[in-house]
Coordinates of C-alpha atoms and ligand atoms in Angstrom, one line a residue:
M902 CA 118.1 53.1 83.2
T903 CA 116.0 50.0 82.9
S904 CA 112.4 49.7 84.5
S905 CA 112.1 47.9 87.7
T906 CA 109.7 45.0 88.5
S907 CA 107.5 47.5 90.3
D908 CA 107.5 50.2 87.6
L909 CA 106.3 47.2 85.4
E910 CA 103.9 46.7 87.7
A911 CA 102.8 50.1 88.2
Q912 CA 102.6 50.6 84.3
K913 CA 100.2 47.5 84.3
S914 CA 97.8 48.7 86.7
F915 CA 97.9 52.0 84.9
N916 CA 96.4 50.2 81.8
D917 CA 94.0 48.5 84.0
D918 CA 90.3 49.8 84.2
N919 CA 90.2 49.0 87.9
F920 CA 93.0 51.4 88.6
L921 CA 91.1 54.4 87.2
K922 CA 88.4 53.3 89.3
H923 CA 90.5 53.0 92.4
L924 CA 92.2 56.3 91.7
E925 CA 88.8 57.8 91.4
E926 CA 87.8 56.6 94.6
A927 CA 91.1 57.5 96.4
V928 CA 90.7 61.2 95.0
K929 CA 87.2 61.6 96.0
K930 CA 88.2 60.2 99.6
R931 CA 90.8 63.2 100.1
K932 CA 90.7 66.3 101.6
N933 CA 93.6 68.5 102.6
F934 CA 93.9 71.7 104.5
A935 CA 96.2 73.7 106.6
I936 CA 95.4 75.6 109.7
I937 CA 96.3 79.7 109.5
S938 CA 96.5 81.4 112.7
H939 CA 98.3 83.6 115.1
P940 CA 100.3 82.1 117.7
D941 CA 98.0 81.4 120.8
A942 CA 94.8 81.5 119.0
G943 CA 94.4 77.5 119.6
K944 CA 95.8 76.0 116.7
T945 CA 97.4 73.1 118.8
T946 CA 94.3 72.6 120.7
L947 CA 91.8 72.5 117.8
T948 CA 94.7 70.1 116.0
E949 CA 94.4 67.9 118.8
K950 CA 90.6 67.7 119.0
L951 CA 90.7 67.0 115.1
L952 CA 92.9 64.2 115.7
L953 CA 90.9 62.6 118.6
Y954 CA 87.8 62.6 116.4
G955 CA 89.9 61.0 113.6
G956 CA 91.2 58.2 116.2
A957 CA 94.9 59.3 115.3
I958 CA 95.3 60.0 119.1
Q959 CA 94.0 58.4 121.9
Q960 CA 93.9 61.0 124.5
A961 CA 93.8 64.8 124.9
G962 CA 97.0 66.3 125.6
A963 CA 99.0 63.8 123.3
V964 CA 100.0 66.5 120.9
K965 CA 101.6 68.6 123.6
A966 CA 102.9 65.9 125.6
R967 CA 104.7 64.4 122.7
G968 CA 106.1 67.9 122.0
E969 CA 107.3 68.3 125.6
Q970 CA 108.5 64.5 126.1
R971 CA 110.1 63.8 122.8
K972 CA 113.7 62.9 122.6
V973 CA 116.1 65.1 120.9
T974 CA 117.0 63.5 117.8
S975 CA 119.2 66.3 116.1
D976 CA 121.0 69.5 116.6
W977 CA 118.0 70.9 114.6
M978 CA 115.7 69.4 117.3
E979 CA 118.3 70.9 119.8
L980 CA 117.4 74.4 118.6
E981 CA 113.7 73.9 118.9
K982 CA 114.3 72.7 122.2
Q983 CA 116.4 75.7 123.4
R984 CA 113.8 77.8 122.0
G985 CA 110.8 75.9 123.4
I986 CA 109.2 76.2 119.9
S987 CA 108.3 74.2 116.9
I988 CA 110.3 74.4 113.8
T989 CA 109.3 71.6 111.9
S990 CA 106.2 71.4 110.2
T991 CA 104.7 68.1 109.5
V992 CA 101.8 66.3 107.9
L993 CA 99.2 64.6 109.9
Q994 CA 96.9 62.2 108.0
F995 CA 93.9 60.7 109.6
E996 CA 90.6 59.0 108.9
Y997 CA 87.1 60.4 109.8
N998 CA 83.7 59.1 108.4
D999 CA 85.4 57.4 105.3
T1000 CA 87.6 60.7 104.5
T1001 CA 91.2 60.6 104.5
I1002 CA 92.4 63.9 105.6
N1003 CA 95.8 65.5 105.4
L1004 CA 96.3 68.3 108.0
L1005 CA 99.4 70.0 106.7
D1006 CA 100.8 71.4 110.1
T1007 CA 102.3 74.8 110.1
P1008 CA 104.9 76.0 112.5
G1009 CA 103.0 77.8 115.1
H1010 CA 105.7 80.5 116.5
Q1011 CA 105.5 84.0 115.4
D1012 CA 109.2 83.7 114.3
F1013 CA 107.8 81.6 111.4
S1014 CA 109.8 81.1 108.2
E1015 CA 109.1 80.8 104.6
D1016 CA 108.2 77.2 105.1
T1017 CA 105.0 78.2 106.9
Y1018 CA 104.3 80.0 103.4
R1019 CA 105.3 77.2 101.4
T1020 CA 103.4 74.5 103.1
L1021 CA 100.3 76.7 102.1
A1022 CA 101.3 75.8 98.4
A1023 CA 100.4 72.4 99.0
A1024 CA 97.1 72.8 100.7
D1025 CA 93.9 72.8 99.1
N1026 CA 91.9 74.3 101.7
A1027 CA 92.7 76.6 104.8
V1028 CA 91.2 76.7 108.2
M1029 CA 91.4 80.4 109.7
L1030 CA 91.6 80.3 113.2
E1031 CA 90.9 83.4 115.2
D1032 CA 90.6 84.2 118.8
A1033 CA 87.1 85.5 119.4
A1034 CA 89.0 88.2 122.0
K1035 CA 91.4 89.1 119.3
G1036 CA 90.0 89.2 116.0
L1037 CA 92.3 89.3 113.1
E1038 CA 96.0 89.3 114.1
P1039 CA 99.3 89.8 111.9
Q1040 CA 100.3 86.5 111.2
T1041 CA 97.0 85.5 110.3
R1042 CA 96.7 88.3 107.6
K1043 CA 100.1 87.5 106.1
L1044 CA 99.2 83.9 105.8
F1045 CA 95.7 85.0 104.3
E1046 CA 97.5 86.7 101.7
V1047 CA 99.3 83.7 100.7
C1048 CA 96.0 81.9 100.5
R1049 CA 94.6 84.6 98.1
L1050 CA 97.3 84.1 95.5
R1051 CA 95.9 80.7 94.8
N1052 CA 92.2 81.7 95.9
I1053 CA 92.1 78.7 98.2
P1054 CA 89.0 78.2 100.2
I1055 CA 88.9 79.5 103.6
F1056 CA 87.1 78.1 106.5
T1057 CA 87.0 80.3 109.5
F1058 CA 86.6 79.0 113.3
I1059 CA 86.2 81.7 115.8
N1060 CA 87.5 80.2 119.1
K1061 CA 87.6 80.7 122.7
M1062 CA 83.9 81.7 122.9
D1063 CA 83.7 80.5 126.2
R1064 CA 85.9 83.7 127.0
P1065 CA 84.7 87.5 126.9
G1066 CA 85.2 88.2 123.2
L1067 CA 84.5 90.8 120.7
E1068 CA 81.0 91.3 119.2
P1069 CA 80.3 88.6 116.4
L1070 CA 79.1 90.9 114.2
S1071 CA 82.2 93.1 114.2
L1072 CA 84.3 89.9 113.8
L1073 CA 82.5 89.3 110.7
D1074 CA 82.7 92.8 109.6
E1075 CA 86.4 92.9 110.0
I1076 CA 87.0 90.0 107.7
E1077 CA 84.8 91.3 105.3
S1078 CA 86.3 94.7 105.0
E1079 CA 90.0 94.1 105.8
L1080 CA 90.4 90.6 103.9
D1081 CA 87.8 91.6 101.3
L1082 CA 86.4 88.2 101.9
A1083 CA 82.5 87.7 102.1
T1084 CA 81.3 85.6 105.1
F1085 CA 78.6 83.5 106.1
A1086 CA 77.9 82.5 109.5
I1087 CA 77.0 78.7 109.7
N1088 CA 76.0 78.9 113.4
W1089 CA 75.9 82.0 115.8
P1090 CA 76.9 82.3 119.4
I1091 CA 74.2 82.9 122.0
G1092 CA 76.4 85.4 124.6
S1093 CA 80.1 85.0 125.0
G1094 CA 82.5 84.5 128.0
D1095 CA 80.7 83.6 131.2
F1096 CA 77.7 84.3 129.4
F1097 CA 78.1 82.0 126.6
R1098 CA 75.4 79.8 126.4
G1099 CA 75.7 77.8 122.8
V1100 CA 75.3 78.3 119.2
I1101 CA 72.3 78.2 117.0
D1102 CA 72.8 76.3 113.7
R1103 CA 71.3 78.8 111.1
Y1104 CA 70.5 75.8 108.7
S1105 CA 68.8 73.3 111.1
K1106 CA 67.6 75.7 113.6
N1107 CA 69.1 73.4 116.4
V1108 CA 70.5 75.1 119.3
F1109 CA 73.5 73.5 120.7
L1110 CA 73.8 74.6 124.4
F1111 CA 77.2 75.0 126.0
S1112 CA 77.6 73.9 129.7
K1113 CA 80.8 75.0 131.2
A1114 CA 82.9 72.1 132.2
E1115 CA 86.2 72.4 134.2
R1116 CA 89.2 73.9 132.4
G1117 CA 90.4 71.6 129.8
K1118 CA 87.6 69.1 130.2
Q1119 CA 85.0 68.5 127.3
S1120 CA 81.8 70.4 127.5
I1121 CA 78.6 68.9 127.2
E1122 CA 76.8 69.4 124.2
R1123 CA 73.0 69.2 124.3
R1124 CA 70.7 70.1 121.3
L1125 CA 67.5 71.5 121.5
K1126 CA 65.1 72.7 118.7
L1127 CA 64.8 76.5 118.6
D1128 CA 61.1 76.5 119.4
D1129 CA 61.7 74.1 122.3
P1130 CA 59.8 75.6 125.3
E1131 CA 62.6 74.3 127.7
L1132 CA 65.1 76.5 125.7
H1133 CA 63.6 79.7 127.5
Q1134 CA 64.1 77.8 131.0
L1135 CA 67.7 77.3 130.1
V1136 CA 68.7 80.4 128.3
E1137 CA 68.3 84.0 129.7
K1138 CA 65.7 85.7 127.4
D1139 CA 67.9 89.0 126.4
L1140 CA 70.9 86.6 125.3
L1141 CA 68.6 84.7 123.1
D1142 CA 66.9 87.7 121.7
K1143 CA 69.9 89.3 120.7
A1144 CA 71.1 86.4 119.2
L1145 CA 67.9 85.9 117.1
E1146 CA 68.0 89.7 116.1
E1147 CA 71.4 89.4 114.7
I1148 CA 70.7 86.2 112.8
E1149 CA 67.7 88.2 111.2
L1150 CA 70.1 91.1 110.5
L1151 CA 72.3 88.4 108.7
E1152 CA 69.5 87.0 106.8
V1153 CA 68.5 90.5 105.3
A1154 CA 71.9 91.7 105.0
G1155 CA 74.4 89.1 104.6
A1156 CA 75.8 87.1 101.9
E1157 CA 74.2 83.8 100.9
L1158 CA 75.5 80.1 101.5
N1159 CA 77.1 79.4 98.1
V1160 CA 79.6 76.7 97.6
E1161 CA 80.9 77.6 94.3
L1162 CA 81.9 81.3 96.0
I1163 CA 83.4 79.5 99.0
R1164 CA 85.6 77.0 96.6
A1165 CA 86.7 80.1 94.5
G1166 CA 87.9 81.6 97.7
E1167 CA 85.4 84.6 97.9
L1168 CA 83.2 83.5 100.7
T1169 CA 84.4 82.0 104.1
P1170 CA 81.8 80.1 106.0
V1171 CA 82.3 81.1 109.8
F1172 CA 81.8 78.8 112.8
F1173 CA 81.8 79.8 116.2
G1174 CA 83.2 77.5 119.0
S1175 CA 85.6 76.6 121.8
A1176 CA 88.4 73.9 120.8
M1177 CA 89.5 73.6 124.3
T1178 CA 86.3 72.6 125.6
N1179 CA 85.8 70.8 122.4
F1180 CA 82.4 72.5 121.8
G1181 CA 81.6 73.1 118.0
V1182 CA 84.8 71.1 116.7
R1183 CA 82.6 68.1 115.6
P1184 CA 80.1 70.2 113.7
F1185 CA 82.7 72.1 112.4
L1186 CA 84.7 69.1 111.0
D1187 CA 81.6 67.9 109.4
S1188 CA 80.7 70.7 107.6
F1189 CA 84.3 71.4 106.6
L1190 CA 84.4 68.2 105.2
K1191 CA 81.1 68.7 102.9
M1192 CA 82.2 71.9 101.5
A1193 CA 85.7 71.7 101.3
Q1194 CA 87.4 71.1 97.9
G1195 CA 89.3 67.7 97.2
P1196 CA 92.7 67.8 95.7
V1197 CA 92.5 70.2 92.7
A1198 CA 93.9 70.5 89.4
R1199 CA 97.3 72.2 89.6
I1200 CA 98.9 74.4 87.0
S1201 CA 102.0 73.1 85.2
S1202 CA 103.7 74.1 81.9
Q1203 CA 101.3 71.9 80.2
G1204 CA 98.3 73.5 81.8
P1205 CA 96.3 72.4 84.5
I1206 CA 97.0 68.9 85.5
D1207 CA 94.0 66.7 86.9
P1208 CA 94.5 64.6 89.9
M1209 CA 93.0 62.0 87.7
R1210 CA 95.8 61.9 85.3
E1211 CA 96.8 58.3 85.2
T1212 CA 100.5 58.8 86.2
F1213 CA 102.0 60.0 89.1
T1214 CA 103.0 63.9 89.4
G1215 CA 104.0 65.9 92.3
F1216 CA 106.2 68.8 93.7
V1217 CA 108.6 69.3 96.4
F1218 CA 107.3 72.1 98.7
K1219 CA 109.5 71.8 101.7
L1220 CA 113.1 70.5 102.8
Q1221 CA 113.8 69.5 106.0
A1222 CA 117.5 69.0 107.1
N1223 CA 119.0 67.0 109.9
M1224 CA 115.7 65.6 111.0
D1225 CA 118.1 62.6 112.3
P1226 CA 121.7 63.8 112.6
R1227 CA 123.0 60.0 112.8
H1228 CA 122.1 59.9 109.0
R1229 CA 122.9 63.6 108.3
D1230 CA 119.6 62.9 106.2
R1231 CA 117.3 65.8 104.5
V1232 CA 114.0 64.8 103.8
A1233 CA 111.9 66.4 100.7
F1234 CA 108.3 66.7 101.3
V1235 CA 106.3 66.1 98.3
R1236 CA 102.7 66.9 97.5
V1237 CA 101.2 64.3 95.4
C1238 CA 99.2 66.0 92.4
S1239 CA 98.1 63.0 90.3
G1240 CA 98.0 59.4 89.8
R1241 CA 99.4 56.9 92.3
F1242 CA 102.6 57.2 94.0
Q1243 CA 104.0 53.8 95.0
K1244 CA 107.1 52.8 96.9
D1245 CA 110.3 51.8 94.8
M1246 CA 108.8 53.8 91.8
I1247 CA 111.2 55.1 88.9
V1248 CA 110.4 58.6 88.2
R1249 CA 111.9 61.6 86.3
H1250 CA 113.3 64.8 88.0
A1251 CA 111.9 67.5 85.6
R1252 CA 114.7 70.2 86.5
T1253 CA 117.5 67.9 85.8
G1254 CA 115.9 65.3 83.4
K1255 CA 117.3 62.4 85.8
T1256 CA 115.4 59.1 86.3
I1257 CA 115.4 58.4 90.1
R1258 CA 114.0 55.5 92.1
L1259 CA 112.1 56.6 95.1
S1260 CA 113.1 54.1 97.3
R1261 CA 112.3 54.9 100.9
P1262 CA 109.4 57.0 100.7
Q1263 CA 108.0 58.1 104.5
K1264 CA 104.9 59.2 106.1
I1265 CA 105.8 61.4 108.9
F1266 CA 103.5 61.8 111.9
A1267 CA 104.8 64.4 114.3
Q1268 CA 108.6 62.9 115.0
D1269 CA 107.4 59.3 113.9
R1270 CA 108.1 57.9 110.7
A1271 CA 106.4 55.0 108.6
V1272 CA 107.3 53.7 105.1
V1273 CA 104.6 54.6 102.5
E1274 CA 103.5 51.8 100.3
D1275 CA 101.3 54.0 98.3
A1276 CA 100.0 57.7 98.0
Y1277 CA 97.3 59.7 96.1
P1278 CA 96.7 63.0 95.3
G1279 CA 96.3 65.2 98.2
D1280 CA 98.8 63.3 100.5
V1281 CA 102.2 64.1 101.2
I1282 CA 105.2 61.8 101.3
G1283 CA 108.6 62.6 102.8
L1284 CA 111.6 61.4 100.6
N1285 CA 115.1 61.2 101.6
N1286 CA 117.1 63.8 99.6
P1287 CA 120.5 63.3 99.2
G1288 CA 121.0 67.0 98.0
M1289 CA 119.1 66.5 94.6
F1290 CA 115.6 68.2 95.2
A1291 CA 114.9 71.7 95.5
I1292 CA 111.8 73.6 96.3
G1293 CA 109.4 73.7 93.8
D1294 CA 111.0 70.7 91.7
T1295 CA 108.4 68.4 89.9
L1296 CA 108.7 64.7 89.9
Y1297 CA 106.7 62.9 87.3
S1298 CA 106.2 59.6 85.4
G1299 CA 104.7 59.2 82.0
K1300 CA 104.6 62.4 79.9
R1301 CA 106.8 65.3 81.0
V1302 CA 105.1 67.8 83.3
E1303 CA 106.6 70.8 85.1
Y1304 CA 104.6 72.4 87.9
E1305 CA 104.6 76.1 88.1
G1306 CA 107.3 76.9 91.0
I1307 CA 106.9 78.1 94.4
P1308 CA 107.3 81.8 94.6
C1309 CA 109.8 83.4 97.1
F1310 CA 107.8 85.5 99.6
S1311 CA 108.9 89.0 100.6
P1312 CA 111.3 89.0 103.3
E1313 CA 111.0 91.3 106.2
I1314 CA 114.5 90.9 107.7
F1315 CA 117.8 91.6 106.1
C1316 CA 121.3 91.1 107.4
W1317 CA 124.8 91.1 106.1
L1318 CA 126.4 87.8 106.7
R1319 CA 129.9 88.1 107.7
N1320 CA 132.5 85.5 107.7
P1321 CA 135.3 86.9 110.1
N1322 CA 137.6 84.1 109.3
P1323 CA 138.9 84.1 105.8
S1324 CA 140.8 80.7 106.0
A1325 CA 136.9 79.3 106.5
F1326 CA 135.9 80.9 103.1
K1327 CA 135.5 77.7 101.3
N1328 CA 133.3 76.0 103.8
F1329 CA 131.2 79.4 104.2
K1330 CA 130.8 79.5 100.4
K1331 CA 129.7 76.0 100.2
G1332 CA 127.3 76.4 103.2
V1333 CA 125.8 79.5 102.2
N1334 CA 125.1 78.2 98.6
E1335 CA 123.8 74.6 100.0
L1336 CA 121.5 76.5 102.4
R1337 CA 120.2 78.7 99.8
E1338 CA 119.6 75.5 97.4
E1339 CA 117.5 74.2 100.3
G1340 CA 115.5 77.3 100.6
A1341 CA 116.4 77.9 104.3
V1342 CA 116.8 81.4 103.4
Q1343 CA 117.1 83.8 100.6
I1344 CA 120.4 85.4 99.6
L1345 CA 120.5 89.0 98.0
Y1346 CA 123.7 90.6 96.9
D1347 CA 124.7 94.1 96.7
I1348 CA 125.0 95.4 93.1
D1349 CA 128.4 96.8 94.1
Q1350 CA 130.6 93.8 93.4
S1351 CA 133.3 94.8 95.8
K1352 CA 130.8 94.1 98.7
R1353 CA 130.2 90.6 97.8
D1354 CA 129.3 89.4 101.3
P1355 CA 125.9 87.7 101.2
I1356 CA 122.8 89.5 102.5
L1357 CA 120.3 87.0 104.5
A1358 CA 116.8 87.7 103.8
A1359 CA 114.1 86.0 105.8
V1360 CA 110.6 86.4 106.7
G1361 CA 111.2 85.2 110.3
Q1362 CA 114.1 86.0 112.7
L1363 CA 114.5 82.4 113.5
Q1364 CA 115.5 81.4 109.7
L1365 CA 118.6 83.5 110.5
E1366 CA 119.3 81.7 113.6
V1367 CA 118.6 78.4 112.1
V1368 CA 121.2 79.5 109.3
Q1369 CA 124.1 80.6 111.7
H1370 CA 123.4 77.3 113.7
R1371 CA 123.8 75.1 110.9
L1372 CA 126.9 77.1 109.3
E1373 CA 128.4 76.4 112.6
N1374 CA 127.5 72.9 113.1
E1375 CA 127.5 71.4 109.8
Y1376 CA 130.2 73.4 108.2
S1377 CA 132.4 74.7 110.8
V1378 CA 132.0 78.3 110.3
K1379 CA 131.2 81.0 112.8
T1380 CA 129.5 83.7 111.4
R1381 CA 128.4 87.3 112.2
L1382 CA 125.0 88.8 111.4
E1383 CA 125.1 92.6 110.8
P1384 CA 121.9 94.3 110.6
I1385 CA 121.2 96.2 107.3
G1386 CA 118.5 98.5 108.4
F1387 CA 115.9 97.6 105.9
Q1388 CA 112.5 95.9 106.4
V1389 CA 110.6 96.0 103.3
A1390 CA 111.5 94.4 100.0
R1391 CA 110.1 94.7 96.3
W1392 CA 110.7 92.9 93.2
V1393 CA 110.8 95.0 90.0
V1394 CA 108.1 94.0 87.8
G1395 CA 109.8 94.0 84.2
G1396 CA 113.4 93.8 85.9
W1397 CA 116.5 95.9 85.0
P1398 CA 115.0 97.6 81.9
S1399 CA 111.9 98.9 84.0
L1400 CA 114.1 100.3 86.8
K1401 CA 116.7 102.1 84.3
K1402 CA 113.5 103.7 82.8
I1403 CA 112.7 105.4 86.1
G1404 CA 116.2 106.9 86.4
R1405 CA 117.7 108.0 89.9
I1406 CA 115.6 106.7 92.9
F1407 CA 116.0 107.7 96.4
N1408 CA 115.5 106.4 100.0
C1409 CA 115.7 102.8 99.0
K1410 CA 118.7 100.5 98.2
T1411 CA 119.0 98.4 95.0
V1412 CA 120.3 94.8 95.4
Q1413 CA 119.7 91.7 93.5
D1414 CA 118.6 88.4 94.1
S1415 CA 120.1 85.1 93.2
W1416 CA 118.7 85.2 89.9
E1417 CA 120.3 88.6 89.2
R1418 CA 116.8 90.3 89.2
P1419 CA 116.6 93.7 90.8
V1420 CA 115.2 94.1 94.3
L1421 CA 114.4 97.3 96.1
L1422 CA 115.1 97.6 100.0
F1423 CA 113.2 100.2 101.9
K1424 CA 113.6 101.2 105.3
N1425 CA 109.7 101.4 106.1
Q1426 CA 106.5 101.2 104.2
W1427 CA 106.0 104.9 104.1
N1428 CA 109.3 105.2 101.8
L1429 CA 107.7 102.3 99.5
N1430 CA 104.6 104.3 99.2
Q1431 CA 106.3 107.4 98.5
L1432 CA 108.4 105.8 95.7
E1433 CA 105.1 104.4 94.2
E1434 CA 103.6 107.6 94.3
D1435 CA 106.2 109.3 92.6
N1436 CA 106.5 106.8 89.7
P1437 CA 103.1 105.5 89.2
S1438 CA 104.7 103.8 86.0
L1439 CA 106.8 101.5 88.4
S1440 CA 105.3 98.2 89.1
L1441 CA 106.5 96.6 92.3
S1442 CA 105.8 92.9 93.6
K1443 CA 105.8 91.4 97.0
V1444 CA 106.4 88.0 95.4
A1445 CA 109.4 87.2 93.3
P1446 CA 108.6 85.8 89.9
V1447 CA 108.7 82.0 89.7
V1448 CA 111.9 80.8 87.9
S1449 CA 112.0 77.5 86.6
G1450 CA 115.0 75.9 84.5
V1451 CA 117.4 78.7 85.4
N1452 CA 120.2 78.2 87.6
P1453 CA 120.8 80.8 90.2
I1454 CA 123.9 82.4 91.2
N1455 CA 126.2 81.1 93.7
L1456 CA 128.5 82.8 96.2
Ligands
G4P350 P1 98.5 77.9 119.3 O1 98.9 76.5 118.9 O2 97.8 78.6 118.1 O3 99.9 78.8 119.5 O4 97.5 77.9 120.5 P2 97.2 76.8 121.7 O5 96.4 75.5 121.3 O6 98.7 76.2 122.5 O7 96.5 77.5 122.9 C1 96.9 78.6 123.5 C2 96.0 78.9 124.6 O8 94.9 79.2 124.5 C3 96.3 77.7 125.6 O9 96.3 78.2 127.0 C4 95.2 76.8 125.4 O10 94.4 76.1 126.4 C5 94.1 78.3 125.2 N1 92.9 77.9 124.5 C6 92.8 77.2 123.1 N2 91.6 77.0 123.0 C7 90.8 77.8 123.9 C8 89.4 77.7 124.1 O11 88.5 77.5 123.3 N3 88.9 78.6 125.3 C9 90.0 78.9 126.0 N4 89.4 79.5 127.2 N5 91.0 78.9 126.1 C10 91.6 78.2 125.0 P3 97.6 78.2 128.0 O12 97.1 78.5 129.4 O13 98.7 78.9 127.1 O14 98.1 76.6 127.9 P4 97.6 75.3 128.5 O15 97.9 75.7 130.0 O16 96.1 75.3 128.6 O17 98.3 74.2 128.0

């Protein structure tokens, strides 16, 4: 393929010294993060407050209102509407204090899917949001584990301080002992619930007073010095004394604030606040932006690729089908990793070696789309995907690069997928293969060749519903799901030879994944523990090894 004018222009600017300066500025200016939380912790509320500061929305309530009022634009959205949930995860970009912030929004429902995990693969930082009354919850723990795989920095926001909550010290203790993550409280609460009086900033020794506003209204934040005599008239002595004693304890026994450790994912700064009343959100955002890491170098087959590499590289972390049924489109979300992305640019697709023009890149804000002219490391763009892209694919210009793929995460729900109508087999096969390629669900197979029906393996129930819904609507096949009675899956490190060495194993079922690698299914964690105890030489993994350059088996 010959180079286009814009490609030549791009090349020209790459040779330009100004370009490098421009790229450096763009990289320095960017911060990207995802929020990890359990449903109801207040993610939507916090997101909305953050967007308000960035001027991306004009009024509180806009994020929710948008969700409720939006038109049904696809069958996909129809499913969302029926279930009253949000499946699509989008990327919200906004400017705040000279920083371009990309907030990677993860689906909020507890029936979350692999998309939620994959979105974290594109994030450089994570905000862990906890409800002060509940502490760590199951979904947060799972998402944290994924962040741990890449050691991304975690910033903790303990929300709903205006409601009775757990003791702040035990909230920190829980994070330290259960997640094996050191904590450093940036501010410390004075009381909680009806007795929440505000927070003490440990660094500036300022006290931010909280005055309860009407539900949903912004609180009025008053700032006083800790030694201001007026403070004692405004805050009960016992509450203030308790907070000060606890801070003293932290000074003596707690970790020190060390940005290096934060960036290595070993220490989490903790903030207390209340998203609903907008208390503590701005100080949180300001500190977050100071300490969060910018776009980081990503691991590739050629070693780490610096975001300042002059030529564009990026990888696909999510595919979304049918965002608009009139066009039966699929959008591939690409995280820009290095260089500058430009509209109409011609790039190479690492897996196939093909040359492609990226002609209609989009920025997607909630359901709205705008054409992107250019994008930089840390940004996310949506590309129309005529079936060419798969999760983990690398796009590059210049010297060949292939990023480490996105791993498959351990599924927890398994069902046989039956096709009761043999005459629809062709469509069934096509649908199953395409949905797997798209990453909508993982497919496992029985090792007994005669039982060739696929086993759907998902991390959330919703994925199964989406697959059935799409098979019916897009491939005209009505299918039946049959539970298989297993709940835990593990990949065998070392593959078939390692499994053979162990000999006969009990209380688990051996199946194979789409790359013909052995996967063990267990009825429960107890059975898994038992097998591991009995066979210490067997190494099992929660995450499938990354594959690249190998084609999976089809149905
Ligand atoms: P999610 O996206 O994490 O699922 O949570 P969301 O923001 O929807 O918040 C869940 C509920 O918690 C909402 O109440 C929200 O108003 C409330 N909430 C969020 N932050 C705070 C906070 O700081 N303090 C208090 N007291 N409540 C908070 P809801 O009744 O379910 O919805 P709504 O009637 O407020 O819309």
